CSV table of C-alpha atoms and ligand atoms in Angstrom, one decimal:
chain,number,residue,atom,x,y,z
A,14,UNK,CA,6.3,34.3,-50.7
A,15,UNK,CA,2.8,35.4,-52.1
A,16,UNK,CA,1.3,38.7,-52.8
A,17,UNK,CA,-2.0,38.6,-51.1
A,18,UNK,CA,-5.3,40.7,-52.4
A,19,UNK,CA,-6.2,43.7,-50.3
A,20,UNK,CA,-9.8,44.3,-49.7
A,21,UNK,CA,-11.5,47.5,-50.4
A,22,UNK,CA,-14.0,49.4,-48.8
A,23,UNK,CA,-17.1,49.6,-48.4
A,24,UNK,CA,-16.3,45.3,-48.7
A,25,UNK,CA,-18.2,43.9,-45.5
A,26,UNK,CA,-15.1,41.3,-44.4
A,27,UNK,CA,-13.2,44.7,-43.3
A,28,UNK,CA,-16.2,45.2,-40.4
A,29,UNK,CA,-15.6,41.8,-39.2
A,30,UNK,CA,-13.7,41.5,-35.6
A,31,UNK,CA,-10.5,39.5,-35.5
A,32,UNK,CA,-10.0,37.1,-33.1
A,33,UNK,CA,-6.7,36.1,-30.8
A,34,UNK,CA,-4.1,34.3,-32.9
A,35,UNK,CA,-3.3,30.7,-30.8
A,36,UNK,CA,-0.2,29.8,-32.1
A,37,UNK,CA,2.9,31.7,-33.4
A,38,UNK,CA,4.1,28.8,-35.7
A,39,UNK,CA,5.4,28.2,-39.0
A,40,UNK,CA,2.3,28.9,-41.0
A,41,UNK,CA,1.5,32.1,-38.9
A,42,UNK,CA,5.3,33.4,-39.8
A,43,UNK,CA,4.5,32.3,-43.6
A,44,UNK,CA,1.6,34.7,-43.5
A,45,UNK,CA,3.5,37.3,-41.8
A,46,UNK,CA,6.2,37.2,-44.8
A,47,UNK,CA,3.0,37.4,-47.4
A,48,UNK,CA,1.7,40.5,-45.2
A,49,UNK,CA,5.3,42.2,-45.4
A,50,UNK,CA,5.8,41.2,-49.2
A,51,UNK,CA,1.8,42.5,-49.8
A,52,UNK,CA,2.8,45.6,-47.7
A,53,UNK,CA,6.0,46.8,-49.5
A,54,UNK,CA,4.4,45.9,-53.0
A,55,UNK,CA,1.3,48.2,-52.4
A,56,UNK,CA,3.0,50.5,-51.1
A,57,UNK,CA,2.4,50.9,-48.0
A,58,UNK,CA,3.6,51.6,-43.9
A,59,UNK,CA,1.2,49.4,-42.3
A,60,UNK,CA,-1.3,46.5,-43.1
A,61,UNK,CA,-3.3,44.5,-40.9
A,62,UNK,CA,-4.4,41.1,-41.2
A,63,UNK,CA,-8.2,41.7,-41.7
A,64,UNK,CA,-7.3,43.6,-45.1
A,65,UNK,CA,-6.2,40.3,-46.4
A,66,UNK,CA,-9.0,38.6,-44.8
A,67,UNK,CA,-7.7,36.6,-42.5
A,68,UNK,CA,-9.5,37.6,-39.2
A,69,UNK,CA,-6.9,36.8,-36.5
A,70,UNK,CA,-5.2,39.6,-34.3
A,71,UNK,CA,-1.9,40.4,-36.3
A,72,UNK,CA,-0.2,43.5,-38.0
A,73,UNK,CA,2.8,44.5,-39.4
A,74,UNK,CA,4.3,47.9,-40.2
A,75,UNK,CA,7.7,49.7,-41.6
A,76,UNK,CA,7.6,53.5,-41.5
A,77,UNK,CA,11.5,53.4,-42.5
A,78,UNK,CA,12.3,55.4,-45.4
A,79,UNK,CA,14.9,52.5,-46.0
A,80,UNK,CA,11.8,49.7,-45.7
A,81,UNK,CA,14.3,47.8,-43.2
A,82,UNK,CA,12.7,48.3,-39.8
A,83,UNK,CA,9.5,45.9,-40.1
A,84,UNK,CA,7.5,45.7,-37.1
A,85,UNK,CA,5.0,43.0,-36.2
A,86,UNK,CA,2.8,42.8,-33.3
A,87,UNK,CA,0.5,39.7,-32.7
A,88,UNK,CA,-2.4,39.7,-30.3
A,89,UNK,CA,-1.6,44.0,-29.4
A,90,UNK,CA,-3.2,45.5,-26.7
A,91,UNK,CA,-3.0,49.6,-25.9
A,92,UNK,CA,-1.7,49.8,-22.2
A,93,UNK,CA,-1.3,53.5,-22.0
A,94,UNK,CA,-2.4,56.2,-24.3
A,95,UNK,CA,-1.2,59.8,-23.8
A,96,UNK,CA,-1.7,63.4,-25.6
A,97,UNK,CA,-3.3,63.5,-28.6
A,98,UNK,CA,-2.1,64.8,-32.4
A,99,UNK,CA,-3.9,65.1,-35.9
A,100,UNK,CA,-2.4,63.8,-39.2
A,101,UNK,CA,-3.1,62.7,-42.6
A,102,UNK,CA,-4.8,59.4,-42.8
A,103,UNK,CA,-4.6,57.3,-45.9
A,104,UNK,CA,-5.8,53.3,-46.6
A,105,UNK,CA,-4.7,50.5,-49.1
A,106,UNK,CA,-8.3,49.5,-48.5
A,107,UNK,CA,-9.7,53.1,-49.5
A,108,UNK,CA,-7.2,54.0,-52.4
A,109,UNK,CA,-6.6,57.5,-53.1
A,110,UNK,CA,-8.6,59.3,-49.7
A,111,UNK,CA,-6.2,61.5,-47.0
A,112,UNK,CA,-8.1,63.0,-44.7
A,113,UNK,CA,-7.1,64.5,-41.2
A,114,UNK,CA,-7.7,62.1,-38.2
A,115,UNK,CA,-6.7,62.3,-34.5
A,116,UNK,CA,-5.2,59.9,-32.4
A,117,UNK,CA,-3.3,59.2,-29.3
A,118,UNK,CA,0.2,61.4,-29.4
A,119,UNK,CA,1.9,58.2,-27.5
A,120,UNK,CA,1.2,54.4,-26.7
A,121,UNK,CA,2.5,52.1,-24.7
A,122,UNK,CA,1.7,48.3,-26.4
A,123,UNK,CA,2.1,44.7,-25.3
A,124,UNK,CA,2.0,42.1,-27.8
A,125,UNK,CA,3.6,38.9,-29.0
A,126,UNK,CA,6.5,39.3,-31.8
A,127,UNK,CA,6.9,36.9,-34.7
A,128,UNK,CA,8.8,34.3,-32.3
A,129,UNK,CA,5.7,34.4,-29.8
A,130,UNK,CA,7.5,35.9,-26.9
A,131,UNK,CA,5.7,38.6,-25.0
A,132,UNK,CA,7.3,42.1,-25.3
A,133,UNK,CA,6.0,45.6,-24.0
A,134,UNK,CA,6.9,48.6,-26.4
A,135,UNK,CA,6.0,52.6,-26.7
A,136,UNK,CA,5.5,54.2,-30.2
A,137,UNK,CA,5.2,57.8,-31.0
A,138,UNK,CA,5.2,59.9,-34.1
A,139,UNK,CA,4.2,58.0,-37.4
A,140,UNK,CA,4.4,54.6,-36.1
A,141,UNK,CA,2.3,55.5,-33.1
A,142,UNK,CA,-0.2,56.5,-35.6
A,143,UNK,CA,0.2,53.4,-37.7
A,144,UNK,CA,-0.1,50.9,-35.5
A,145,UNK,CA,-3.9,52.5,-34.2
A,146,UNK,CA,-5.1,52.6,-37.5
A,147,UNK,CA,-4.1,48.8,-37.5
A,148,UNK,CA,-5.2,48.0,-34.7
A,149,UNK,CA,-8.5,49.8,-35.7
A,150,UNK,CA,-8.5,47.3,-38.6
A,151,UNK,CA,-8.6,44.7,-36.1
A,152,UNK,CA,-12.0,45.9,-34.7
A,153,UNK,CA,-13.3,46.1,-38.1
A,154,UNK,CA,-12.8,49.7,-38.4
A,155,UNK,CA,-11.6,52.2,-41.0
A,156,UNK,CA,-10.1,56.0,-40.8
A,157,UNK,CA,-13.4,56.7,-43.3
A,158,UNK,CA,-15.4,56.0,-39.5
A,159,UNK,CA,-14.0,59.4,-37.9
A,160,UNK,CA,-15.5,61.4,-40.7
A,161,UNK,CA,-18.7,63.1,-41.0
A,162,UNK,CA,-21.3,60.3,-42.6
A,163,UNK,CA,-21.8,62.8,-45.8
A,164,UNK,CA,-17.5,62.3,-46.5
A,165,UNK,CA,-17.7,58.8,-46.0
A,166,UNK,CA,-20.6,57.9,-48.3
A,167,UNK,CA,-18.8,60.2,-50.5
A,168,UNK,CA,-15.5,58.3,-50.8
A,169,UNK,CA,-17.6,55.0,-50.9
A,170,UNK,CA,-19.8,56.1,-53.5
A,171,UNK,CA,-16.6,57.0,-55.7
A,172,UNK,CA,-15.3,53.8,-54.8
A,173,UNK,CA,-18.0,51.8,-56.1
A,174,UNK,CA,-18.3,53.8,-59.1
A,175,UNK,CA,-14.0,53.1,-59.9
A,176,UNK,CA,-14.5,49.6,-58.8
A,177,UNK,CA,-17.5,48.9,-61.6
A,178,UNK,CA,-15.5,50.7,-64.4
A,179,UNK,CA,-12.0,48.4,-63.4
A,180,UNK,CA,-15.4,45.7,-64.2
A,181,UNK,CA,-16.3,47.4,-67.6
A,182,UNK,CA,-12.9,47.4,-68.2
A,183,UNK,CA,-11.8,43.6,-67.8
A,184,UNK,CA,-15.5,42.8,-69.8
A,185,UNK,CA,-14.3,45.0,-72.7
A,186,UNK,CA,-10.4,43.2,-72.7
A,187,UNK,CA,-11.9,39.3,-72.3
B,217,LIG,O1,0.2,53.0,-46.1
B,217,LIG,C1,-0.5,53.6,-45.2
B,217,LIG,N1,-0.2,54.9,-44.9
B,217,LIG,C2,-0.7,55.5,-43.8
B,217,LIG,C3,-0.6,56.9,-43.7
B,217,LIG,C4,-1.0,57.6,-42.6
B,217,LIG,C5,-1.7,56.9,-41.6
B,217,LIG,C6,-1.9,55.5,-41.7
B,217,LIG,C7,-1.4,54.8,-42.8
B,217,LIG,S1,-1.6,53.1,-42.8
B,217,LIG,C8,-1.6,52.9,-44.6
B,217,LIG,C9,-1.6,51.4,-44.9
B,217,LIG,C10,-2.9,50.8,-44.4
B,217,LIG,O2,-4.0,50.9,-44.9
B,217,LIG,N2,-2.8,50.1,-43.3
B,217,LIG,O3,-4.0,49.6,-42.8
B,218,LIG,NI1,-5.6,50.8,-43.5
């Protein structure tokens, strides 16, 4: 098991589009345990696999308050989408921003589980919410893209500004 380093916007690799994952073998399931372990460390209810850069077309996700219900879905695809609600969005890769975003209410999603067999499922509630802002990920999109363009260069501007003092901060300790 590794902990794996969770890239932080405005970091270009998070824009990139993942591709189809061909194989659901040993080595795919190794990174899926890294994900889970990366996940729960953080913590955090969802992460997809471009935030680790790796550009391939996997997430997982546990919105269990008892962090025993993970959830992976490999190659998903959004079959039906009905109503529509507005929560509180946060981001391991924009640490410390909750805005409001909406979303589809209810999805109906096939993808491939961690043993590659093909599975249909719906989600509603948190999970529903979860798994589009993964899947968002996917596309090389953020929650930060549904905000007005002053917000976001706001958050990335404060960003930038906590990422060069962590700098200072290792320069002073070395
Ligand atoms: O940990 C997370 N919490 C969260 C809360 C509301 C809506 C979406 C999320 S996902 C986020 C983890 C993350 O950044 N996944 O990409
Ligand atoms: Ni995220």
């Amino acid at each position: 098991m590794a902990k794996l380093k969770i890239l932080e916007f405005p970091d270009p690799r998070l824009r990139k589009k993942a591709v189809p994952v061909e194989n659901v073998d040993a080595a795919l399931r190794q990174l899926v345990d890294d994900m889970f372990e990366t996940m729960y460390d953080a913590p955090g209810i969802g992460l997809a696999a471009t935030q680790v850069d790796v550009h391939r077309r996997l997430l997982v996700a546990d919105v269990s308050s008892e962090k025993n219900e993970p959830w992976v879905l490999i190659n998903p695809v959004i079959l039906e989408k009905d109503g529509t609600e507005v929560s509180e969005e946060g981001c391991l890769s924009v640490p410390g921003y909750y805005e409001a975003v909406e979303r589809a209410e209810h999805i109906r999603v096939r993808y491939l589980d961690r043993d590659g067999i093909e599975v249909e499922s719906e989600f509603e509630g948190l999970l529903a919410v979860c798994v589009q802002h993964e899947m968002d990920h996917l596309e090389g999109k953020l929650f930060v893209d549904y905000l007005s363009e002053a917000k976001r260069q706001r958050i990335r501007k404060r960003l930038e500004k906590d990422r060069r003092s962590r700098e200072e901060e290792r320069a002073t300790v070395f």
